[in-house]
Amino acid sequence: MRKTGFFWDEKCFWHSGGNYAGNLPVGGLVQPLAAGGLPENPETKRRLKNLMDVTGLTQDLITQTAENADHEMLTRVHPASYLEAFRQASDTGGGELGLRTPFGPGGYEIATLSAGLSVAALEAVLRGKLDNAYALSRPPGHHCLPDFPNGFCLLANLSIAIRNAQAKGLAKRFVVLDWDVHHGNGTEAVFIDDPDVLTISIHQERNYPLDTGDAQVRGEGAGQGTNMNIPLPPGAGHATYMEAMERLVYPAIRAHEPEVIVIANGYDAALIDPLSCMLATADTFRQMTRLVMAWADDLCDGRLMMAHEGGYSEVYVPFCGHAVLEEMSASKRHAPDPLAETFAARQPNAAAEAFFSSQLADLATFLNVT
Ligand code: ZN
């Protein structure tokens, strides 16, 4: 067993706001849903925690909450003017400051708690108090730009955690691997010119945001070469994800010599997810976790931290997340994927796999990865 931290707080499940039907604001021809709200609703995350309680996995983890991220931590990433506007709107009933990021009264405090969970998780790993750690941060963070919230993300949780660790001198060289199905545009923007933080995003091409995530974006200034985008065509599944990890992600991480590997962990590449067209399974997330743990063992004494990002199937996210946390902790408490057989049968056929593999080969050539 490893000493695995699990950072969560019920208050983060109380984040809410906006009158949406799926991704669409209600109005005009968009009828309200009976059970309305954004796809980023608390149930996916709460049901993961509940499943862990039922199997007993929670008992094998070091479960804790955290302090809210404070103003000094937040202003290392976000301008004070944005934080002030967010706080004011939160204090006066909630609102929306960006794109698809509504919040209710007190949303500011919930968002700073969500960021605080990631801050504490990363700090505990870097201080050697834990072998690895998982932050069930909600609202998520990887889309949030310093001054523009978008894609359900109100604060840049992982970026805040990394800037905090840098400022405290806990580590210098970081890798952020983002396997959420959407492009990690916020994390990319924060570290685009920072040569010490390698940002890698594997995502469905042209999903969200529509206009970011191209492979051509490799970094800027001193950070040239420390951003890698791996856009995958819709329909890619387990084999393509594993090939992308081995063929593209690992050589880049190894060359960067990180002191810790940080994962922006979304489960929305799963076959059943309503916001994407990919075919990953719970076993994909399990196997990717095994890989990053082995890489962390080789490169940085096992130091690994994950923050929960997207994933919108209330039924399936719990099984994906359980698989990840089983691997991180080496717990024997198992929650078998009830859809494993069905989803294995729905993987791409041989011709499609050959196409996806050829796309990855072209990308490796373009990115000069050997
Ligand atoms: Zn996502």
mmCIF file of C-alpha atoms and ligand atoms in Angstrom:
data_model
loop_
_atom_site.group_PDB
_atom_site.id
_atom_site.type_symbol
_atom_site.label_atom_id
_atom_site.label_comp_id
_atom_site.label_asym_id
_atom_site.label_seq_id
_atom_site.Cartn_x
_atom_site.Cartn_y
_atom_site.Cartn_z
ATOM 1 C CA MET A 1 0.000 0.000 0.000
ATOM 2 C CA ARG A 2 1.084 3.542 -0.668
ATOM 3 C CA LYS A 3 0.399 6.517 1.533
ATOM 4 C CA THR A 4 -2.222 8.165 -0.674
ATOM 5 C CA GLY A 5 -3.979 11.386 0.270
ATOM 6 C CA PHE A 6 -7.576 12.037 -0.746
ATOM 7 C CA PHE A 7 -8.516 15.707 -0.443
ATOM 8 C CA TRP A 8 -12.215 16.482 -0.630
ATOM 9 C CA ASP A 9 -14.900 18.561 1.073
ATOM 10 C CA GLU A 10 -18.684 18.237 0.954
ATOM 11 C CA LYS A 11 -18.901 22.024 0.517
ATOM 12 C CA CYS A 12 -17.356 21.670 -2.947
ATOM 13 C CA PHE A 13 -20.362 19.566 -3.945
ATOM 14 C CA TRP A 14 -22.597 22.526 -3.110
ATOM 15 C CA HIS A 15 -21.257 24.706 -5.927
ATOM 16 C CA SER A 16 -24.151 25.597 -8.204
ATOM 17 C CA GLY A 17 -25.579 28.341 -10.328
ATOM 18 C CA GLY A 18 -27.164 29.268 -13.601
ATOM 19 C CA ASN A 19 -30.226 28.084 -15.421
ATOM 20 C CA TYR A 20 -28.900 25.639 -17.984
ATOM 21 C CA ALA A 21 -30.089 22.641 -19.932
ATOM 22 C CA GLY A 22 -26.839 20.738 -20.471
ATOM 23 C CA ASN A 23 -24.380 23.218 -21.957
ATOM 24 C CA LEU A 24 -27.058 25.620 -23.143
ATOM 25 C CA PRO A 25 -28.546 28.545 -21.242
ATOM 26 C CA VAL A 26 -32.308 28.058 -20.964
ATOM 27 C CA GLY A 27 -34.353 30.405 -23.135
ATOM 28 C CA GLY A 28 -35.523 30.788 -26.710
ATOM 29 C CA LEU A 29 -35.926 27.262 -28.047
ATOM 30 C CA VAL A 30 -33.980 25.650 -25.191
ATOM 31 C CA GLN A 31 -36.486 24.144 -22.773
ATOM 32 C CA PRO A 32 -35.470 23.768 -19.127
ATOM 33 C CA LEU A 33 -34.647 20.192 -18.116
ATOM 34 C CA ALA A 34 -36.637 18.521 -15.361
ATOM 35 C CA ALA A 35 -33.348 17.889 -13.561
ATOM 36 C CA GLY A 36 -31.648 21.002 -14.885
ATOM 37 C CA GLY A 37 -28.181 22.419 -14.480
ATOM 38 C CA LEU A 38 -24.796 22.245 -16.111
ATOM 39 C CA PRO A 39 -23.236 18.880 -16.969
ATOM 40 C CA GLU A 40 -20.663 19.876 -14.330
ATOM 41 C CA ASN A 41 -23.054 18.939 -11.528
ATOM 42 C CA PRO A 42 -22.024 17.435 -8.188
ATOM 43 C CA GLU A 43 -23.350 13.951 -8.800
ATOM 44 C CA THR A 44 -20.393 12.545 -10.722
ATOM 45 C CA LYS A 45 -18.013 13.483 -7.926
ATOM 46 C CA ARG A 46 -20.315 12.664 -5.030
ATOM 47 C CA ARG A 47 -21.085 9.248 -6.477
ATOM 48 C CA LEU A 48 -17.339 8.558 -6.788
ATOM 49 C CA LYS A 49 -16.865 9.348 -3.096
ATOM 50 C CA ASN A 50 -19.931 7.246 -2.223
ATOM 51 C CA LEU A 51 -18.656 4.265 -4.226
ATOM 52 C CA MET A 52 -15.319 4.545 -2.415
ATOM 53 C CA ASP A 53 -17.160 4.534 0.913
ATOM 54 C CA VAL A 54 -19.187 1.482 -0.069
ATOM 55 C CA THR A 55 -16.187 -0.604 -1.182
ATOM 56 C CA GLY A 56 -14.106 0.623 1.747
ATOM 57 C CA LEU A 57 -11.437 2.205 -0.449
ATOM 58 C CA THR A 58 -11.821 5.457 1.509
ATOM 59 C CA GLN A 59 -10.456 3.622 4.558
ATOM 60 C CA ASP A 60 -7.226 2.848 2.711
ATOM 61 C CA LEU A 61 -6.631 6.527 1.938
ATOM 62 C CA ILE A 62 -5.618 9.450 4.100
ATOM 63 C CA THR A 63 -8.803 11.464 3.746
ATOM 64 C CA GLN A 64 -8.815 15.133 4.601
ATOM 65 C CA THR A 65 -10.066 18.588 3.685
ATOM 66 C CA ALA A 66 -7.917 21.718 3.368
ATOM 67 C CA GLU A 67 -7.812 25.446 3.967
ATOM 68 C CA ASN A 68 -9.175 27.788 1.322
ATOM 69 C CA ALA A 69 -6.463 29.097 -1.005
ATOM 70 C CA ASP A 70 -5.605 32.541 0.330
ATOM 71 C CA HIS A 71 -5.282 35.848 -1.495
ATOM 72 C CA GLU A 72 -1.523 35.587 -1.840
ATOM 73 C CA MET A 73 -1.800 32.145 -3.463
ATOM 74 C CA LEU A 74 -4.592 33.254 -5.781
ATOM 75 C CA THR A 75 -2.834 36.432 -6.953
ATOM 76 C CA ARG A 76 0.153 34.402 -8.126
ATOM 77 C CA VAL A 77 -2.114 33.364 -11.017
ATOM 78 C CA HIS A 78 -5.161 35.656 -11.081
ATOM 79 C CA PRO A 79 -5.247 39.478 -11.198
ATOM 80 C CA ALA A 80 -6.681 41.075 -8.038
ATOM 81 C CA SER A 81 -9.320 42.785 -10.198
ATOM 82 C CA TYR A 82 -10.734 39.436 -11.341
ATOM 83 C CA LEU A 83 -10.786 38.060 -7.801
ATOM 84 C CA GLU A 84 -12.543 41.179 -6.550
ATOM 85 C CA ALA A 85 -15.205 41.033 -9.275
ATOM 86 C CA PHE A 86 -15.743 37.332 -8.525
ATOM 87 C CA ARG A 87 -16.035 37.928 -4.780
ATOM 88 C CA GLN A 88 -18.446 40.839 -5.221
ATOM 89 C CA ALA A 89 -20.748 38.856 -7.494
ATOM 90 C CA SER A 90 -20.586 35.909 -5.110
ATOM 91 C CA ASP A 91 -21.480 38.143 -2.151
ATOM 92 C CA THR A 92 -24.472 39.572 -3.998
ATOM 93 C CA GLY A 93 -26.281 36.429 -5.104
ATOM 94 C CA GLY A 94 -23.943 34.852 -7.659
ATOM 95 C CA GLY A 95 -23.708 35.359 -11.394
ATOM 96 C CA GLU A 96 -21.484 34.692 -14.366
ATOM 97 C CA LEU A 97 -18.230 36.474 -15.257
ATOM 98 C CA GLY A 98 -17.072 34.385 -18.198
ATOM 99 C CA LEU A 99 -18.328 31.615 -20.433
ATOM 100 C CA ARG A 100 -20.370 28.698 -19.055
ATOM 101 C CA THR A 101 -19.180 29.352 -15.505
ATOM 102 C CA PRO A 102 -22.220 30.312 -13.422
ATOM 103 C CA PHE A 103 -21.932 30.327 -9.652
ATOM 104 C CA GLY A 104 -24.324 30.865 -6.787
ATOM 105 C CA PRO A 105 -24.104 32.864 -3.554
ATOM 106 C CA GLY A 106 -20.867 31.946 -1.787
ATOM 107 C CA GLY A 107 -19.411 30.537 -4.982
ATOM 108 C CA TYR A 108 -16.162 32.428 -4.376
ATOM 109 C CA GLU A 109 -15.524 30.647 -1.081
ATOM 110 C CA ILE A 110 -16.318 27.251 -2.625
ATOM 111 C CA ALA A 111 -13.952 27.945 -5.525
ATOM 112 C CA THR A 112 -11.116 29.013 -3.222
ATOM 113 C CA LEU A 113 -11.704 25.833 -1.191
ATOM 114 C CA SER A 114 -11.528 23.790 -4.396
ATOM 115 C CA ALA A 115 -8.195 25.463 -5.207
ATOM 116 C CA GLY A 116 -7.096 24.920 -1.604
ATOM 117 C CA LEU A 117 -7.633 21.166 -1.943
ATOM 118 C CA SER A 118 -5.198 21.083 -4.868
ATOM 119 C CA VAL A 119 -2.717 23.349 -3.074
ATOM 120 C CA ALA A 120 -2.701 21.128 0.014
ATOM 121 C CA ALA A 121 -2.498 17.888 -1.980
ATOM 122 C CA LEU A 122 0.530 19.021 -3.977
ATOM 123 C CA GLU A 123 2.252 20.506 -0.953
ATOM 124 C CA ALA A 124 1.803 17.318 1.098
ATOM 125 C CA VAL A 125 3.407 15.236 -1.660
ATOM 126 C CA LEU A 126 6.316 17.633 -2.108
ATOM 127 C CA ARG A 127 6.941 17.779 1.640
ATOM 128 C CA GLY A 128 7.080 13.964 1.735
ATOM 129 C CA LYS A 129 4.040 13.616 4.000
ATOM 130 C CA LEU A 130 2.277 11.492 1.374
ATOM 131 C CA ASP A 131 3.499 9.225 -1.418
ATOM 132 C CA ASN A 132 0.880 10.620 -3.775
ATOM 133 C CA ALA A 133 -2.390 12.537 -3.550
ATOM 134 C CA TYR A 134 -5.724 13.111 -5.253
ATOM 135 C CA ALA A 135 -7.703 16.358 -4.967
ATOM 136 C CA LEU A 136 -11.434 16.077 -5.666
ATOM 137 C CA SER A 137 -11.491 19.759 -6.574
ATOM 138 C CA ARG A 138 -14.845 21.183 -7.655
ATOM 139 C CA PRO A 139 -15.361 23.516 -9.445
ATOM 140 C CA PRO A 140 -12.622 22.220 -11.768
ATOM 141 C CA GLY A 141 -9.752 24.418 -12.929
ATOM 142 C CA HIS A 142 -7.906 23.542 -16.130
ATOM 143 C CA HIS A 143 -9.816 25.857 -18.497
ATOM 144 C CA CYS A 144 -9.666 28.945 -16.305
ATOM 145 C CA LEU A 145 -7.465 31.733 -17.688
ATOM 146 C CA PRO A 146 -5.968 34.234 -15.251
ATOM 147 C CA ASP A 147 -8.735 36.781 -15.917
ATOM 148 C CA PHE A 148 -11.407 34.793 -17.732
ATOM 149 C CA PRO A 149 -13.337 31.860 -16.302
ATOM 150 C CA ASN A 150 -14.632 29.373 -18.854
ATOM 151 C CA GLY A 151 -15.595 25.751 -19.335
ATOM 152 C CA PHE A 152 -17.073 25.370 -15.791
ATOM 153 C CA CYS A 153 -13.717 26.520 -14.317
ATOM 154 C CA LEU A 154 -13.598 29.555 -12.014
ATOM 155 C CA LEU A 155 -10.077 29.387 -10.604
ATOM 156 C CA ALA A 156 -6.997 27.691 -12.056
ATOM 157 C CA ASN A 157 -6.646 25.124 -9.258
ATOM 158 C CA LEU A 158 -3.539 23.270 -10.440
ATOM 159 C CA SER A 159 -1.758 26.401 -11.623
ATOM 160 C CA ILE A 160 -2.358 27.989 -8.220
ATOM 161 C CA ALA A 161 -0.990 24.857 -6.533
ATOM 162 C CA ILE A 162 2.147 24.837 -8.693
ATOM 163 C CA ARG A 163 2.835 28.561 -8.307
ATOM 164 C CA ASN A 164 2.440 28.115 -4.538
ATOM 165 C CA ALA A 165 4.923 25.233 -4.528
ATOM 166 C CA GLN A 166 7.378 27.244 -6.625
ATOM 167 C CA ALA A 167 7.066 30.280 -4.338
ATOM 168 C CA LYS A 168 7.717 28.120 -1.269
ATOM 169 C CA GLY A 169 10.743 26.523 -2.903
ATOM 170 C CA LEU A 170 9.260 23.025 -2.659
ATOM 171 C CA ALA A 171 10.172 22.100 -6.236
ATOM 172 C CA LYS A 172 11.356 23.750 -9.411
ATOM 173 C CA ARG A 173 10.588 21.438 -12.304
ATOM 174 C CA PHE A 174 7.018 20.268 -12.879
ATOM 175 C CA VAL A 175 5.088 18.318 -15.463
ATOM 176 C CA VAL A 176 1.361 18.793 -15.889
ATOM 177 C CA LEU A 177 -0.207 16.019 -17.940
ATOM 178 C CA ASP A 178 -3.827 16.818 -18.787
ATOM 179 C CA TRP A 179 -5.838 13.833 -20.047
ATOM 180 C CA ASP A 180 -9.216 15.475 -19.676
ATOM 181 C CA VAL A 181 -10.884 15.161 -23.094
ATOM 182 C CA HIS A 182 -10.893 18.943 -23.454
ATOM 183 C CA HIS A 183 -7.797 21.046 -24.079
ATOM 184 C CA GLY A 184 -6.094 22.359 -20.937
ATOM 185 C CA ASN A 185 -6.113 25.903 -22.282
ATOM 186 C CA GLY A 186 -5.936 27.593 -18.885
ATOM 187 C CA THR A 187 -2.922 25.653 -17.642
ATOM 188 C CA GLU A 188 -1.224 26.148 -21.011
ATOM 189 C CA ALA A 189 -1.781 29.920 -20.821
ATOM 190 C CA VAL A 190 -0.406 30.255 -17.286
ATOM 191 C CA PHE A 191 2.830 28.372 -18.005
ATOM 192 C CA ILE A 192 3.286 29.115 -21.720
ATOM 193 C CA ASP A 193 6.572 30.985 -21.113
ATOM 194 C CA ASP A 194 7.768 29.083 -18.024
ATOM 195 C CA PRO A 195 10.588 26.681 -18.983
ATOM 196 C CA ASP A 196 10.313 24.840 -15.643
ATOM 197 C CA VAL A 197 6.733 23.657 -16.160
ATOM 198 C CA LEU A 198 6.134 21.248 -19.027
ATOM 199 C CA THR A 199 2.447 21.249 -19.943
ATOM 200 C CA ILE A 200 1.062 18.351 -21.988
ATOM 201 C CA SER A 201 -2.564 18.015 -23.057
ATOM 202 C CA ILE A 202 -4.136 14.966 -24.712
ATOM 203 C CA HIS A 203 -7.571 15.928 -25.954
ATOM 204 C CA GLN A 204 -10.218 15.424 -28.588
ATOM 205 C CA GLU A 205 -9.379 17.844 -31.381
ATOM 206 C CA ARG A 206 -11.721 20.802 -31.799
ATOM 207 C CA ASN A 207 -13.928 19.865 -28.884
ATOM 208 C CA TYR A 208 -13.526 22.607 -26.282
ATOM 209 C CA PRO A 209 -12.290 25.245 -26.666
ATOM 210 C CA LEU A 210 -12.920 25.145 -30.406
ATOM 211 C CA ASP A 211 -9.913 27.292 -31.285
ATOM 212 C CA THR A 212 -7.110 26.058 -29.019
ATOM 213 C CA GLY A 213 -5.094 22.878 -28.553
ATOM 214 C CA ASP A 214 -3.210 22.707 -31.843
ATOM 215 C CA ALA A 215 0.046 20.768 -31.953
ATOM 216 C CA GLN A 216 1.811 23.841 -33.331
ATOM 217 C CA VAL A 217 1.655 25.576 -29.948
ATOM 218 C CA ARG A 218 4.950 24.565 -28.305
ATOM 219 C CA GLY A 219 5.477 27.420 -25.829
ATOM 220 C CA GLU A 220 6.659 31.007 -25.947
ATOM 221 C CA GLY A 221 9.827 32.886 -25.059
ATOM 222 C CA ALA A 222 11.880 31.053 -22.451
ATOM 223 C CA GLY A 223 9.152 28.393 -22.397
ATOM 224 C CA GLN A 224 9.631 27.459 -26.042
ATOM 225 C CA GLY A 225 9.397 23.674 -26.279
ATOM 226 C CA THR A 226 7.702 23.178 -22.904
ATOM 227 C CA ASN A 227 4.127 22.901 -24.155
ATOM 228 C CA MET A 228 2.870 19.843 -26.021
ATOM 229 C CA ASN A 229 -0.599 19.397 -27.453
ATOM 230 C CA ILE A 230 -1.759 15.963 -28.589
ATOM 231 C CA PRO A 231 -5.075 16.446 -30.376
ATOM 232 C CA LEU A 232 -6.783 13.118 -31.144
ATOM 233 C CA PRO A 233 -9.502 12.561 -33.733
ATOM 234 C CA PRO A 234 -12.979 11.715 -32.452
ATOM 235 C CA GLY A 235 -13.495 7.969 -32.054
ATOM 236 C CA ALA A 236 -10.064 7.176 -30.657
ATOM 237 C CA GLY A 237 -10.175 4.634 -27.840
ATOM 238 C CA HIS A 238 -8.113 2.683 -25.354
ATOM 239 C CA ALA A 239 -5.313 1.604 -27.697
ATOM 240 C CA THR A 240 -4.753 5.123 -29.035
ATOM 241 C CA TYR A 241 -4.589 6.623 -25.565
ATOM 242 C CA MET A 242 -2.029 4.025 -24.492
ATOM 243 C CA GLU A 243 0.016 4.550 -27.645
ATOM 244 C CA ALA A 244 -0.033 8.343 -27.193
ATOM 245 C CA MET A 245 1.165 7.913 -23.612
ATOM 246 C CA GLU A 246 4.070 5.624 -24.518
ATOM 247 C CA ARG A 247 5.064 7.177 -27.815
ATOM 248 C CA LEU A 248 4.656 10.913 -27.154
ATOM 249 C CA VAL A 249 4.062 11.672 -23.494
ATOM 250 C CA TYR A 250 6.754 9.545 -21.858
ATOM 251 C CA PRO A 251 9.736 10.782 -23.905
ATOM 252 C CA ALA A 252 8.711 14.386 -23.238
ATOM 253 C CA ILE A 253 8.317 13.835 -19.500
ATOM 254 C CA ARG A 254 11.590 11.932 -19.205
ATOM 255 C CA ALA A 255 13.498 14.658 -21.039
ATOM 256 C CA HIS A 256 12.076 17.343 -18.753
ATOM 257 C CA GLU A 257 13.378 15.631 -15.569
ATOM 258 C CA PRO A 258 10.474 16.663 -13.336
ATOM 259 C CA GLU A 259 10.501 16.619 -9.550
ATOM 260 C CA VAL A 260 6.807 15.719 -9.494
ATOM 261 C CA ILE A 261 4.200 14.639 -12.042
ATOM 262 C CA VAL A 262 0.877 16.448 -11.829
ATOM 263 C CA ILE A 263 -2.215 15.121 -13.614
ATOM 264 C CA ALA A 264 -5.224 17.182 -14.691
ATOM 265 C CA ASN A 265 -7.470 14.162 -14.504
ATOM 266 C CA GLY A 266 -10.756 14.335 -16.363
ATOM 267 C CA TYR A 267 -12.858 11.257 -17.101
ATOM 268 C CA ASP A 268 -14.699 12.774 -20.044
ATOM 269 C CA ALA A 269 -12.779 10.779 -22.662
ATOM 270 C CA ALA A 270 -14.918 7.859 -21.510
ATOM 271 C CA LEU A 271 -17.077 6.189 -24.125
ATOM 272 C CA ILE A 272 -20.328 7.094 -22.391
ATOM 273 C CA ASP A 273 -19.535 10.767 -21.720
ATOM 274 C CA PRO A 274 -22.116 13.271 -23.018
ATOM 275 C CA LEU A 275 -19.532 15.960 -23.886
ATOM 276 C CA SER A 276 -17.127 14.032 -26.088
ATOM 277 C CA CYS A 277 -16.815 11.411 -28.809
ATOM 278 C CA MET A 278 -13.964 9.263 -27.498
ATOM 279 C CA LEU A 279 -13.941 5.574 -26.516
ATOM 280 C CA ALA A 280 -11.802 5.350 -23.369
ATOM 281 C CA THR A 281 -12.876 2.989 -20.576
ATOM 282 C CA ALA A 282 -12.294 2.675 -16.847
ATOM 283 C CA ASP A 283 -9.403 0.367 -17.724
ATOM 284 C CA THR A 284 -7.876 3.135 -19.856
ATOM 285 C CA PHE A 285 -7.734 5.403 -16.795
ATOM 286 C CA ARG A 286 -6.394 2.510 -14.685
ATOM 287 C CA GLN A 287 -3.643 1.738 -17.204
ATOM 288 C CA MET A 288 -2.713 5.400 -17.674
ATOM 289 C CA THR A 289 -2.429 5.715 -13.895
ATOM 290 C CA ARG A 290 -0.160 2.654 -13.793
ATOM 291 C CA LEU A 291 2.055 4.257 -16.408
ATOM 292 C CA VAL A 292 2.391 7.640 -14.705
ATOM 293 C CA MET A 293 3.080 5.917 -11.382
ATOM 294 C CA ALA A 294 5.864 3.863 -12.958
ATOM 295 C CA TRP A 295 7.291 6.973 -14.594
ATOM 296 C CA ALA A 296 7.092 8.885 -11.310
ATOM 297 C CA ASP A 297 8.882 6.003 -9.544
ATOM 298 C CA ASP A 298 11.678 6.139 -12.135
ATOM 299 C CA LEU A 299 11.982 9.904 -12.422
ATOM 300 C CA CYS A 300 10.908 11.571 -9.176
ATOM 301 C CA ASP A 301 10.672 9.137 -6.243
ATOM 302 C CA GLY A 302 7.034 8.352 -7.042
ATOM 303 C CA ARG A 303 5.833 11.898 -6.452
ATOM 304 C CA LEU A 304 2.464 12.151 -8.173
ATOM 305 C CA MET A 305 -0.510 14.422 -7.634
ATOM 306 C CA MET A 306 -3.849 14.393 -9.437
ATOM 307 C CA ALA A 307 -6.646 16.944 -9.523
ATOM 308 C CA HIS A 308 -10.129 15.949 -10.649
ATOM 309 C CA GLU A 309 -11.266 17.949 -13.684
ATOM 310 C CA GLY A 310 -14.144 16.929 -15.983
ATOM 311 C CA GLY A 311 -16.161 13.776 -16.540
ATOM 312 C CA TYR A 312 -19.914 13.940 -16.916
ATOM 313 C CA SER A 313 -21.365 10.460 -16.776
ATOM 314 C CA GLU A 314 -22.915 10.130 -13.348
ATOM 315 C CA VAL A 315 -22.995 6.361 -13.803
ATOM 316 C CA TYR A 316 -19.488 5.753 -15.130
ATOM 317 C CA VAL A 317 -17.180 8.387 -13.581
ATOM 318 C CA PRO A 318 -17.304 6.630 -10.182
ATOM 319 C CA PHE A 319 -15.914 3.406 -11.680
ATOM 320 C CA CYS A 320 -13.190 5.283 -13.576
ATOM 321 C CA GLY A 321 -12.187 7.254 -10.494
ATOM 322 C CA HIS A 322 -12.240 4.175 -8.297
ATOM 323 C CA ALA A 323 -9.859 2.417 -10.682
ATOM 324 C CA VAL A 324 -7.453 5.382 -10.550
ATOM 325 C CA LEU A 325 -7.477 5.555 -6.761
ATOM 326 C CA GLU A 326 -7.081 1.771 -6.425
ATOM 327 C CA GLU A 327 -3.915 2.058 -8.488
ATOM 328 C CA MET A 328 -2.567 5.123 -6.697
ATOM 329 C CA SER A 329 -2.932 3.508 -3.283
ATOM 330 C CA ALA A 330 -2.360 -0.161 -4.256
ATOM 331 C CA SER A 331 -5.558 -0.909 -2.344
ATOM 332 C CA LYS A 332 -7.144 -4.330 -2.729
ATOM 333 C CA ARG A 333 -10.663 -2.868 -2.560
ATOM 334 C CA HIS A 334 -11.968 -3.378 -6.042
ATOM 335 C CA ALA A 335 -14.957 -1.942 -7.892
ATOM 336 C CA PRO A 336 -15.164 -3.934 -11.156
ATOM 337 C CA ASP A 337 -16.277 -1.944 -14.193
ATOM 338 C CA PRO A 338 -19.820 -3.209 -14.879
ATOM 339 C CA LEU A 339 -19.561 -2.000 -18.488
ATOM 340 C CA ALA A 340 -16.117 -3.446 -19.263
ATOM 341 C CA GLU A 341 -17.308 -6.159 -21.632
ATOM 342 C CA THR A 342 -19.702 -3.869 -23.491
ATOM 343 C CA PHE A 343 -17.174 -1.095 -23.913
ATOM 344 C CA ALA A 344 -14.382 -3.478 -24.960
ATOM 345 C CA ALA A 345 -16.656 -4.628 -27.782
ATOM 346 C CA ARG A 346 -17.207 -1.043 -28.893
ATOM 347 C CA GLN A 347 -13.543 -0.176 -29.470
ATOM 348 C CA PRO A 348 -12.484 0.930 -32.980
ATOM 349 C CA ASN A 349 -11.959 -1.792 -35.570
ATOM 350 C CA ALA A 350 -8.544 -2.669 -37.003
ATOM 351 C CA ALA A 351 -8.753 -0.192 -39.885
ATOM 352 C CA ALA A 352 -9.664 2.659 -37.558
ATOM 353 C CA GLU A 353 -6.887 1.689 -35.135
ATOM 354 C CA ALA A 354 -4.391 1.746 -37.992
ATOM 355 C CA PHE A 355 -5.573 5.220 -38.954
ATOM 356 C CA PHE A 356 -5.251 6.534 -35.396
ATOM 357 C CA SER A 357 -1.792 4.991 -35.100
ATOM 358 C CA SER A 358 -0.679 6.646 -38.340
ATOM 359 C CA GLN A 359 -1.934 9.986 -37.021
ATOM 360 C CA LEU A 360 0.180 9.529 -33.894
ATOM 361 C CA ALA A 361 3.211 8.648 -36.011
ATOM 362 C CA ASP A 362 2.740 11.878 -37.986
ATOM 363 C CA LEU A 363 2.369 13.817 -34.768
ATOM 364 C CA ALA A 364 5.547 12.271 -33.346
ATOM 365 C CA THR A 365 7.403 13.376 -36.462
ATOM 366 C CA PHE A 366 5.933 16.859 -36.283
ATOM 367 C CA LEU A 367 6.763 17.188 -32.574
ATOM 368 C CA ASN A 368 10.203 15.692 -33.166
ATOM 369 C CA VAL A 369 9.667 12.985 -30.551
ATOM 370 C CA THR A 370 11.713 9.844 -31.035
HETATM 371 ZN ZN ZN B 1 -13.293 18.181 -19.859
#
